[in-house]
CSV table of C-alpha atoms and ligand atoms in Angstrom, one decimal:
chain,number,residue,atom,x,y,z
I,1,MET,CA,130.0,85.8,172.5
I,2,SER,CA,126.5,84.7,173.7
I,3,GLY,CA,124.2,87.6,174.4
I,4,ILE,CA,126.3,90.0,172.5
I,5,ILE,CA,124.8,92.1,169.6
I,6,ILE,CA,127.0,93.2,166.7
I,7,ALA,CA,125.3,95.8,164.5
I,8,ILE,CA,126.7,96.3,161.0
I,9,ASP,CA,125.2,99.2,159.0
I,10,GLY,CA,126.2,100.7,155.7
I,11,TYR,CA,125.4,101.4,152.1
I,12,SER,CA,124.1,98.7,149.8
I,13,SER,CA,126.6,96.2,148.3
I,14,THR,CA,129.4,97.2,150.8
I,15,GLY,CA,129.7,93.5,151.7
I,16,LYS,CA,127.9,93.7,155.0
I,17,SER,CA,126.3,90.3,154.7
I,18,THR,CA,129.5,88.6,153.6
I,19,PHE,CA,131.3,90.1,156.6
I,20,ALA,CA,128.4,89.4,159.0
I,21,LYS,CA,128.3,85.7,157.8
I,22,ALA,CA,132.0,85.3,158.2
I,23,ILE,CA,131.8,86.7,161.8
I,24,SER,CA,128.8,84.5,162.6
I,25,ALA,CA,130.7,81.4,161.4
I,26,LYS,CA,133.9,82.3,163.2
I,27,LEU,CA,132.2,83.3,166.5
I,28,GLY,CA,129.3,80.9,166.4
I,29,MET,CA,126.8,83.7,166.5
I,30,VAL,CA,123.3,83.8,165.0
I,31,TYR,CA,123.3,85.9,161.8
I,32,LEU,CA,120.2,88.0,160.9
I,33,ASP,CA,119.9,89.8,157.5
I,34,SER,CA,117.5,92.7,158.1
I,35,GLY,CA,117.4,93.6,154.4
I,36,ALA,CA,116.0,90.1,153.6
I,37,LEU,CA,112.9,91.0,155.6
I,38,TYR,CA,112.4,94.3,153.6
I,39,ARG,CA,113.0,92.2,150.4
I,40,ALA,CA,110.4,89.6,151.4
I,41,VAL,CA,107.8,92.3,152.1
I,42,THR,CA,108.7,93.8,148.7
I,43,LEU,CA,108.3,90.5,146.9
I,44,TYR,CA,104.9,90.0,148.5
I,45,SER,CA,104.0,93.5,147.3
I,46,LEU,CA,105.1,92.8,143.8
I,47,GLU,CA,103.2,89.5,143.6
I,48,LYS,CA,100.0,91.1,145.0
I,49,GLY,CA,100.2,94.2,142.8
I,50,LEU,CA,100.6,96.5,145.9
I,51,ILE,CA,103.4,98.3,144.1
I,52,ASP,CA,103.5,99.3,140.4
I,53,LYS,CA,106.4,99.7,138.0
I,54,ASP,CA,106.7,103.4,138.9
I,55,ASN,CA,107.0,102.3,142.6
I,56,ASN,CA,103.6,103.8,143.6
I,57,ILE,CA,102.5,101.8,146.7
I,58,ASP,CA,99.0,100.8,147.8
I,59,LEU,CA,99.6,101.9,151.4
I,60,GLU,CA,96.3,100.7,152.7
I,61,GLY,CA,96.6,97.3,151.1
I,62,LEU,CA,100.1,96.9,152.4
I,63,GLN,CA,99.1,97.9,155.9
I,64,LYS,CA,96.4,95.2,155.9
I,65,ALA,CA,98.7,92.6,154.5
I,66,LEU,CA,101.3,93.3,157.3
I,67,GLU,CA,98.6,92.9,159.9
I,68,SER,CA,97.1,89.7,158.7
I,69,ASP,CA,98.7,88.1,155.6
I,70,ILE,CA,102.5,88.2,155.7
I,71,VAL,CA,104.1,85.5,157.7
I,72,ILE,CA,107.8,85.3,158.0
I,73,SER,CA,109.6,82.1,159.1
I,74,TYR,CA,113.1,80.7,158.8
I,75,GLU,CA,114.4,77.3,157.5
I,76,GLN,CA,118.0,76.1,158.0
I,77,ASN,CA,119.8,75.6,154.8
I,78,ASP,CA,121.7,72.2,154.8
I,79,GLU,CA,124.4,73.5,152.5
I,80,THR,CA,125.2,76.9,154.2
I,81,GLY,CA,124.1,76.1,157.7
I,82,LEU,CA,122.5,79.6,157.7
I,83,PHE,CA,118.8,80.3,158.0
I,84,ASP,CA,116.9,81.0,154.8
I,85,ILE,CA,113.9,83.3,154.9
I,86,CYS,CA,110.4,82.0,154.1
I,87,LEU,CA,107.5,84.1,153.0
I,88,ASN,CA,104.2,82.4,153.9
I,89,GLY,CA,105.9,79.1,154.0
I,90,VAL,CA,107.8,79.4,150.8
I,91,ASN,CA,111.7,79.7,150.8
I,92,VAL,CA,112.4,82.9,149.0
I,93,GLU,CA,116.0,83.4,150.0
I,94,LYS,CA,117.2,83.4,146.3
I,95,ARG,CA,114.1,85.0,144.7
I,96,ILE,CA,114.4,88.2,146.9
I,97,ARG,CA,117.9,88.9,145.5
I,98,MET,CA,116.6,89.4,141.9
I,99,LEU,CA,116.7,92.8,140.2
I,100,ASP,CA,112.9,93.4,140.3
I,101,VAL,CA,112.9,93.1,144.1
I,102,SER,CA,116.2,95.2,144.4
I,103,SER,CA,114.6,98.0,142.3
I,104,SER,CA,111.5,98.3,144.5
I,105,VAL,CA,112.8,97.5,148.0
I,106,SER,CA,114.0,101.0,149.0
I,107,PRO,CA,110.6,102.6,148.4
I,108,ILE,CA,108.9,99.8,150.3
I,109,ALA,CA,111.4,100.3,153.2
I,110,THR,CA,110.4,104.0,153.5
I,111,VAL,CA,106.9,102.9,154.7
I,112,PRO,CA,106.6,103.3,158.5
I,113,ALA,CA,104.3,100.3,158.9
I,114,VAL,CA,106.8,98.1,157.0
I,115,ARG,CA,109.7,99.4,159.2
I,116,ASN,CA,107.7,98.7,162.4
I,117,PHE,CA,106.8,95.2,161.1
I,118,VAL,CA,110.5,94.4,160.3
I,119,ASP,CA,111.7,95.8,163.6
I,120,GLY,CA,109.3,93.5,165.5
I,121,GLN,CA,110.7,90.5,163.7
I,122,LEU,CA,114.3,91.6,164.3
I,123,HIS,CA,113.7,91.9,168.0
I,124,LEU,CA,111.9,88.6,168.1
I,125,TYR,CA,114.8,86.7,166.6
I,126,GLY,CA,117.8,88.9,167.6
I,127,SER,CA,117.4,90.1,171.1
I,128,GLU,CA,119.3,87.2,172.7
I,129,GLY,CA,122.4,88.0,170.8
I,130,CYS,CA,123.3,88.0,167.1
I,131,VAL,CA,125.3,89.7,164.3
I,132,MET,CA,122.8,91.7,162.3
I,133,ASP,CA,123.3,93.8,159.2
I,134,GLY,CA,121.2,96.6,157.7
I,135,ARG,CA,120.9,100.4,157.5
I,136,ASP,CA,119.5,101.4,161.0
I,137,ILE,CA,120.6,98.6,163.3
I,138,GLY,CA,123.0,100.6,165.4
I,139,THR,CA,120.9,103.7,165.3
I,140,ALA,CA,117.3,102.5,165.7
I,141,VAL,CA,116.8,98.7,166.0
I,142,PHE,CA,119.5,98.0,168.6
I,143,PRO,CA,120.9,101.4,169.7
I,144,ASN,CA,122.6,99.7,172.7
I,145,ALA,CA,124.4,97.1,170.5
I,146,ASP,CA,127.7,96.0,172.0
I,147,LEU,CA,129.6,96.7,168.9
I,148,LYS,CA,128.6,98.9,165.9
I,149,LEU,CA,130.4,98.9,162.6
I,150,PHE,CA,129.7,101.2,159.7
I,151,MET,CA,130.7,100.0,156.3
I,152,THR,CA,131.5,102.0,153.1
I,153,ALA,CA,133.1,101.4,149.7
I,154,ASP,CA,133.3,103.3,146.4
I,155,ALA,CA,130.1,103.2,144.4
I,156,GLU,CA,131.7,101.8,141.3
I,157,ILE,CA,133.3,99.0,143.3
I,158,ARG,CA,130.0,98.2,144.9
I,159,ALA,CA,128.2,98.1,141.5
I,160,GLN,CA,130.9,95.8,140.2
I,161,ARG,CA,130.5,93.4,143.2
I,162,ARG,CA,126.8,93.3,142.7
I,163,LEU,CA,127.2,92.7,139.0
I,164,ASP,CA,129.6,89.8,139.6
I,165,GLU,CA,127.2,88.3,142.1
I,166,MET,CA,124.3,88.5,139.6
I,167,LYS,CA,126.4,87.0,136.8
I,168,ALA,CA,127.5,84.2,139.1
I,169,LYS,CA,123.8,83.4,139.5
I,170,GLY,CA,123.2,83.5,135.8
I,171,GLU,CA,121.4,86.8,135.8
I,172,GLU,CA,122.0,89.2,132.9
I,173,ALA,CA,122.6,92.8,133.9
I,174,ASP,CA,124.4,95.9,132.6
I,175,PHE,CA,127.0,97.7,134.7
I,176,GLU,CA,125.4,101.2,134.3
I,177,ASP,CA,122.0,99.9,135.3
I,178,VAL,CA,123.4,98.2,138.4
I,179,LEU,CA,125.4,101.4,139.3
I,180,LYS,CA,122.2,103.5,138.9
I,181,ASN,CA,120.3,101.1,141.2
I,182,VAL,CA,123.1,101.3,143.8
I,183,LEU,CA,123.1,105.1,143.7
I,184,GLU,CA,119.3,105.4,143.8
I,185,ARG,CA,119.2,103.1,146.8
I,186,ASP,CA,121.9,105.1,148.6
I,187,TYR,CA,119.9,108.2,148.1
I,188,ILE,CA,116.5,106.8,149.2
I,189,ASP,CA,118.0,104.9,152.1
I,190,SER,CA,119.8,108.0,153.5
I,191,HIS,CA,117.0,110.5,152.8
I,192,ARG,CA,113.8,108.7,154.0
I,193,GLU,CA,112.0,110.2,157.0
I,194,MET,CA,111.9,107.2,159.3
I,195,ASN,CA,115.2,105.8,160.5
I,196,PRO,CA,117.4,106.8,157.5
I,197,LEU,CA,120.7,105.2,156.9
I,198,ARG,CA,123.3,107.1,159.0
I,199,ARG,CA,126.4,106.3,160.9
I,200,ALA,CA,125.8,105.9,164.7
I,201,ASP,CA,128.0,108.3,166.7
I,202,ASP,CA,129.7,105.4,168.4
I,203,ALA,CA,130.2,103.2,165.3
I,204,ILE,CA,133.6,102.2,164.0
I,205,ASP,CA,134.1,102.9,160.3
I,206,LEU,CA,135.3,100.3,157.8
I,207,ASP,CA,136.0,101.3,154.2
I,208,ASN,CA,136.5,98.0,152.5
I,209,SER,CA,136.9,99.2,148.9
I,210,HIS,CA,140.3,97.6,148.6
I,211,MET,CA,140.1,94.9,151.3
I,212,THR,CA,139.5,91.2,151.1
I,213,ILE,CA,137.2,89.4,153.5
I,214,GLU,CA,140.3,87.9,155.2
I,215,GLU,CA,141.8,91.4,155.7
I,216,GLN,CA,138.4,92.5,157.2
I,217,MET,CA,138.5,89.6,159.6
I,218,VAL,CA,142.0,90.5,160.7
I,219,TRP,CA,140.8,94.1,161.2
I,220,LEU,CA,137.9,92.9,163.3
I,221,SER,CA,140.1,90.6,165.4
I,222,GLY,CA,142.0,93.7,166.6
I,223,ILE,CA,138.8,95.4,167.7
I,224,LEU,CA,137.4,92.3,169.5
I,225,LYS,CA,140.6,91.9,171.4
I,226,GLU,CA,140.6,95.6,172.4
I,227,ARG,CA,136.9,95.8,173.3
I,228,PHE,CA,136.1,92.4,174.7
I,229,GLY,CA,139.5,90.8,175.3
I,230,ILE,CA,138.6,88.1,172.9
I,231,GLU,CA,141.3,86.4,170.8
I,232,MET,CA,139.9,85.3,167.4
I,233,GLN,CA,141.8,82.4,166.1
H,301,DC,O1,120.9,95.0,152.5
H,301,DC,P1,120.0,94.9,151.4
H,301,DC,O2,120.5,95.4,150.1
H,301,DC,O3,119.5,93.5,151.2
H,301,DC,O4,118.7,95.8,151.8
H,301,DC,C1,117.6,95.9,150.9
H,301,DC,C2,116.9,97.2,151.2
H,301,DC,O5,116.3,97.2,152.4
H,301,DC,C3,117.8,98.5,151.2
H,301,DC,O6,117.8,99.1,150.0
H,301,DC,C4,117.1,99.4,152.2
H,301,DC,C5,116.3,98.4,153.1
H,301,DC,N1,116.8,98.3,154.4
H,301,DC,C6,116.5,99.2,155.4
H,301,DC,O7,115.9,100.2,155.0
H,301,DC,N2,116.9,99.0,156.6
H,301,DC,C7,117.6,97.9,157.0
H,301,DC,N3,117.9,97.8,158.3
H,301,DC,C8,118.0,97.0,156.0
H,301,DC,C9,117.6,97.2,154.7
């Protein structure tokens, strides 16, 4: 699968990253989580007061920071074998999944300078072949990706998944709050001006509301066989 790009797009909490990681492990492909980059920029903005609690953004300050102060790098995680994201040298892989970052990331991701910054990073790390998940990978970042998947799942099921993840990490949260956050992000992600979330015309749909990860991998193996003649064991 070297040199091949698999683009996975879809709504938040549809299990894109779980699926992408499973594909990466099975096929030995590099996995890149584009949302982690938007989250890292959001964390920076929260820490530096570039976004307030009503999600008003200091656009000038953010633009300057993107030009000169935000440095992204990766560090291999000994336990998972995956690459953790680092913001200015600090591993923030866990921190960027917390609710404060989740609540502000969609507005930050509407800012064109942020999208250009993230796209540059994704091209830098992903152009040689990868499995990448996000909202605009098959439509804007890699429109010529070899395989494009578009994932959906019922909003309540997505909120429950997110809640379970948070609880597993010891974070307190209320189902209604998480559902609200999921729906708000769906709206902002699909209505922003620059590269909104939408299904690429040549994407293959996957509604995994009632599918396990194993069932999704079986589904994928059929597609890989048909498209690339690859037998996935
Ligand atoms: O996949 P995620 O939940 O970690 O993504 C976080 C946010 O980043 C999401 O609400 C929208 C934004 N995002 C984006 O706009 N484009 C991408 N390719 C990936 C994420």
